[in-house]
Amino acid sequence: MQSEQLSPSRIPRPADRAARRAVTVFPVLVLAAGAVGLLTPGTFDGWKTSVPYLLGVVMFCMGLTMSPEDFRGVARRPWAVGLGLVAHYVIMPGLGWLIAHALDLPPQLAAGVILVGCAPSGTASNVVTYLARGDVALSVSVATVSTVLAPLVTPPLTLLLAGEYLPVDAGAMVADILKTVLLPVLAGLAVRLLAGRHVDRAMGALPWLSAATIAVIVAVVVAGSAAAIRSAALVVLLAVVLHNGLGLTLGYGAGRLAGLGGPASRAMAFEVGMQNSGLAASLATAHFSPLAALPSAVFSVWHNVSGALVAAWMAHRARRED
């Protein structure tokens, strides 16, 4: 991997191993959390209102890993970053809508699948891109800008595509994304700028804190819809596997068609196919119902499993090509 493909600000060298371990263990942790929520739903009675605050913790951790260099990377490669953003916010929302129609999902689940597709890039996409020997600098730039633009893009897309299933208050959704995503990210970035040395010492713990927090979100979401999961679990899993798999494939294909090369195309695959499912779960819980948040909970598990497997396969192919 070439040196310019690595982003020291997002994946610091001392934290590489911790980040890899967190990505590997994360699906198991989330599965365990989901099982706890399913088997003991009463444990999480009254936790629904805590989900936005838990998401704020995750996004604050994301902000702590950022630096001005991430934003300068956007200016250096506007074409590639712009392509990544368009691919992300066209492919995944469109796939969500198509899958909801193809599977004839009930309104709550259809809205939930579409909302996952309208979310910004996943918080683990940068690390998975690194493991796949992809262009991490491009991955960081696309993830950063897609997160910053989420208040402007996610609500209107959700209104456009999910409005036929459920009422969507786009204005309230904008306010929620500002409070639970953009402000915590900016706060984390400010802390990094003011106390970077201290933050660097704690960088290895950040992936674990994010993973544990998302696991709690999943437990709360699953507990809130435990009664409906038995009848809906298989169709939701099918929808999520199709959504994620097609997203990874079309994201990689978009990079190849644009002539971005192997490393950048691998980054595009994960920036398109991996979603901020924690945000989607929070918005679905607040604006729709716990059942609508179920696709986000399943996506949280599956996209990390598939991401790790696809990254290992891509890295193997890249080593052979090198």
XYZ file of C-alpha atoms in Angstrom:
322
model
C 0.000 0.000 0.000
C 1.362 3.386 -0.923
C 1.996 5.885 1.855
C -0.470 8.440 0.528
C -3.283 5.919 0.885
C -3.046 5.953 4.680
C -4.659 8.568 6.894
C -2.701 9.005 10.137
C -5.433 11.227 11.502
C -8.225 8.673 11.158
C -6.245 5.452 11.699
C -3.162 6.306 13.778
C -0.353 3.743 13.600
C -0.387 2.856 17.349
C -4.119 2.182 17.093
C -4.002 -0.061 13.987
C -4.146 -3.306 15.923
C -6.866 -2.056 18.265
C -8.948 -0.908 15.312
C -8.562 -4.260 13.559
C -9.500 -6.167 16.693
C -12.525 -3.942 17.234
C -13.755 -4.513 13.671
C -13.258 -8.273 14.062
C -14.927 -8.547 17.464
C -17.628 -5.964 16.773
C -20.095 -8.290 14.987
C -19.867 -10.790 17.859
C -20.408 -8.008 20.384
C -23.437 -6.682 18.501
C -24.878 -10.173 18.070
C -24.568 -10.728 21.811
C -26.224 -7.372 22.502
C -29.062 -8.222 20.131
C -29.566 -11.573 21.862
C -29.748 -9.854 25.243
C -32.311 -7.387 23.907
C -34.368 -10.196 22.376
C -34.297 -12.505 25.395
C -34.681 -9.874 28.116
C -36.551 -6.959 26.518
C -37.757 -5.704 29.892
C -34.175 -4.893 30.815
C -34.264 -1.959 28.420
C -37.642 -0.497 29.306
C -37.379 3.283 29.172
C -34.070 3.261 27.277
C -35.563 4.459 23.981
C -34.910 8.122 24.781
C -31.215 7.372 25.393
C -30.526 6.231 21.809
C -29.779 9.726 20.381
C -27.342 10.408 23.229
C -25.619 7.078 22.680
C -25.272 7.911 18.996
C -23.798 11.272 20.022
C -21.052 9.393 21.884
C -20.223 7.405 18.735
C -20.091 10.531 16.587
C -17.994 12.370 19.183
C -15.477 9.517 18.975
C -15.515 9.892 15.191
C -14.786 13.601 15.561
C -11.849 12.816 17.845
C -10.229 10.830 15.026
C -10.538 13.694 12.520
C -8.085 16.446 11.670
C -7.931 19.373 9.225
C -5.915 17.083 6.956
C -9.073 15.089 6.273
C -10.768 18.175 4.847
C -7.685 19.209 2.870
C -7.832 15.773 1.243
C -11.206 16.704 -0.221
C -9.743 19.771 -1.933
C -6.906 17.702 -3.375
C -9.228 15.109 -4.957
C -12.597 16.776 -5.572
C -13.520 14.553 -8.529
C -12.998 11.266 -6.683
C -14.670 12.513 -3.491
C -17.589 13.934 -5.461
C -18.029 10.634 -7.274
C -18.000 8.789 -3.945
C -20.672 11.080 -2.503
C -22.935 10.810 -5.542
C -22.512 7.034 -5.651
C -23.261 6.727 -1.935
C -26.335 8.928 -1.871
C -27.752 7.563 -5.148
C -26.967 3.837 -5.006
C -27.911 3.014 -1.415
C -31.157 5.019 -1.190
C -32.193 3.705 -4.600
C -31.414 0.122 -3.606
C -33.371 0.539 -0.386
C -36.435 1.677 -2.298
C -36.128 -1.094 -4.899
C -35.638 -3.819 -2.284
C -38.576 -2.585 -0.217
C -40.800 -2.821 -3.308
C -39.346 -6.112 -4.577
C -39.875 -7.840 -1.224
C -43.236 -6.095 -0.663
C -42.154 -5.111 2.849
C -44.679 -3.810 5.385
C -44.622 0.009 5.688
C -42.576 0.146 8.928
C -39.884 -2.213 7.621
C -39.853 -0.592 4.177
C -39.290 2.835 5.709
C -36.541 1.374 7.903
C -34.687 -0.187 4.966
C -34.921 3.037 2.966
C -33.723 5.085 5.934
C -30.622 2.881 6.258
C -29.913 3.571 2.592
C -30.241 7.330 3.104
C -27.745 7.403 6.001
C -24.147 8.608 5.560
C -21.140 6.281 5.352
C -20.504 3.824 8.158
C -18.107 4.682 10.950
C -16.058 1.496 10.361
C -15.652 1.954 6.607
C -12.223 3.579 6.917
C -10.721 0.720 8.918
C -12.235 -1.910 6.628
C -10.830 -0.039 3.616
C -7.416 -0.130 5.282
C -7.691 -3.882 5.842
C -8.658 -4.302 2.156
C -5.491 -2.443 1.066
C -7.709 0.301 -0.321
C -7.260 4.045 -0.640
C -7.863 5.111 2.960
C -7.378 8.813 2.230
C -10.268 8.707 -0.238
C -12.358 6.655 2.192
C -11.791 9.191 4.971
C -12.685 12.106 2.699
C -15.925 10.544 1.469
C -16.967 9.440 4.968
C -16.211 12.865 6.419
C -18.117 14.833 3.787
C -21.058 12.412 3.705
C -21.406 12.813 7.472
C -21.200 16.607 7.324
C -23.789 16.700 4.521
C -26.155 14.245 6.228
C -28.419 16.958 7.734
C -28.992 18.347 4.221
C -29.271 15.057 2.313
C -30.688 12.289 4.523
C -34.041 13.925 5.502
C -35.151 14.982 1.988
C -34.098 11.630 0.522
C -36.056 9.824 3.228
C -39.081 12.019 2.575
C -38.852 11.389 -1.172
C -38.428 7.607 -0.995
C -40.133 6.581 2.259
C -42.938 9.144 2.279
C -45.209 6.733 0.431
C -44.988 4.330 3.377
C -45.054 6.575 6.447
C -45.301 10.311 7.234
C -41.806 11.849 7.320
C -41.102 15.079 9.209
C -37.977 16.133 7.321
C -37.547 19.329 9.349
C -37.501 17.477 12.676
C -35.131 14.924 11.171
C -32.718 17.695 10.141
C -32.719 19.026 13.705
C -32.066 15.554 15.115
C -29.140 14.903 12.765
C -27.623 18.270 13.640
C -27.873 17.485 17.359
C -26.825 13.833 17.289
C -24.310 13.806 14.425
C -22.896 17.134 13.301
C -22.505 18.850 16.681
C -20.821 15.839 18.381
C -18.487 15.407 15.393
C -17.506 19.087 15.496
C -17.058 18.894 19.274
C -14.777 15.886 18.876
C -12.767 17.666 16.187
C -12.406 20.728 18.457
C -11.146 18.567 21.318
C -8.669 16.909 18.955
C -7.360 20.294 17.829
C -7.067 21.635 21.390
C -5.761 18.512 23.128
C -4.381 16.347 20.357
C -1.573 14.884 22.436
C -3.943 13.597 25.089
C -6.398 12.306 22.482
C -3.631 10.362 20.730
C -2.914 8.501 23.942
C -6.534 7.349 24.129
C -6.913 6.601 20.397
C -6.634 2.848 20.845
C -9.698 2.827 23.107
C -11.957 4.779 20.745
C -12.906 1.866 18.435
C -13.905 -0.169 21.479
C -15.941 2.661 22.979
C -17.760 3.148 19.662
C -18.359 -0.597 19.262
C -19.703 -0.965 22.795
C -21.992 2.038 22.399
C -23.427 0.812 19.101
C -23.979 -2.582 20.730
C -26.099 -0.920 23.412
C -28.090 0.901 20.704
C -28.749 -2.434 18.993
C -29.854 -4.026 22.271
C -32.324 -1.186 22.889
C -33.685 -1.341 19.326
C -34.090 -5.131 19.380
C -35.746 -5.037 22.813
C -38.239 -2.476 21.543
C -39.425 -4.773 18.758
C -38.732 -8.182 20.294
C -42.301 -9.378 19.796
C -42.204 -8.705 16.043
C -38.729 -10.055 15.356
C -39.703 -13.721 15.155
C -42.048 -13.090 12.261
C -39.953 -10.461 10.476
C -36.351 -11.543 11.105
C -35.851 -13.618 7.940
C -37.250 -11.061 5.506
C -35.298 -8.263 7.209
C -32.085 -10.306 6.990
C -32.723 -10.955 3.300
C -33.326 -7.254 2.675
C -30.158 -6.268 4.534
C -27.954 -8.860 2.797
C -29.226 -7.740 -0.617
C -28.871 -4.048 0.255
C -25.327 -4.355 1.580
C -24.102 -6.847 -1.021
C -25.399 -4.882 -3.992
C -24.044 -1.667 -2.443
C -20.543 -3.110 -2.105
C -20.657 -4.477 -5.658
C -22.033 -1.338 -7.303
C -19.703 0.909 -5.287
C -16.686 -1.039 -6.509
C -18.069 -1.053 -10.035
C -18.593 2.725 -9.969
C -14.945 3.227 -9.061
C -13.799 0.914 -11.837
C -16.058 2.522 -14.436
C -14.701 5.943 -13.456
C -11.137 4.708 -13.920
C -10.124 5.313 -10.296
C -7.909 2.229 -10.070
C -7.874 -0.724 -7.689
C -7.206 0.912 -4.294
C -9.701 3.744 -4.853
C -12.335 1.325 -6.178
C -11.958 -0.812 -3.065
C -12.498 2.310 -0.964
C -15.591 3.152 -3.008
C -17.033 -0.301 -2.337
C -17.028 0.232 1.428
C -18.022 3.894 1.323
C -21.113 2.962 -0.663
C -21.989 -0.373 0.938
C -21.385 0.418 4.625
C -23.881 2.742 6.310
C -24.102 4.678 9.558
C -26.726 2.251 10.832
C -26.520 3.726 14.331
C -27.863 7.003 12.954
C -30.550 5.166 11.005
C -31.608 3.257 14.134
C -31.775 6.473 16.147
C -33.856 8.281 13.515
C -36.158 5.310 12.960
C -36.781 4.961 16.695
C -37.472 8.673 17.103
C -39.526 9.302 13.954
C -41.113 5.958 13.046
C -41.169 3.008 15.463
C -38.884 0.390 17.075
C -39.920 -2.036 14.312
C -38.708 0.432 11.655
C -35.334 0.463 13.443
C -34.970 -3.321 13.092
C -33.303 -3.171 9.617
C -30.715 -0.777 11.070
C -29.964 -3.166 13.939
C -29.502 -6.097 11.552
C -27.428 -3.920 9.197
C -25.142 -3.017 12.131
C -24.202 -6.663 12.468
C -24.210 -7.778 8.875
C -22.243 -4.973 7.209
C -19.353 -5.508 9.605
C -19.355 -9.266 8.969
C -19.536 -8.821 5.201
C -17.091 -5.906 5.303
C -14.454 -7.950 7.120
C -14.904 -10.904 4.749
C -14.842 -8.787 1.584
C -11.821 -6.837 2.895
C -9.902 -10.070 3.477
C -10.755 -11.270 -0.043
C -9.805 -7.933 -1.605
C -6.528 -7.782 0.330
C -5.656 -11.294 -0.851
C -6.328 -10.340 -4.457
C -4.368 -7.077 -4.082
C -1.341 -8.932 -2.718
C -1.435 -11.323 -5.657
C -1.699 -8.432 -8.135
C 1.189 -6.598 -6.429
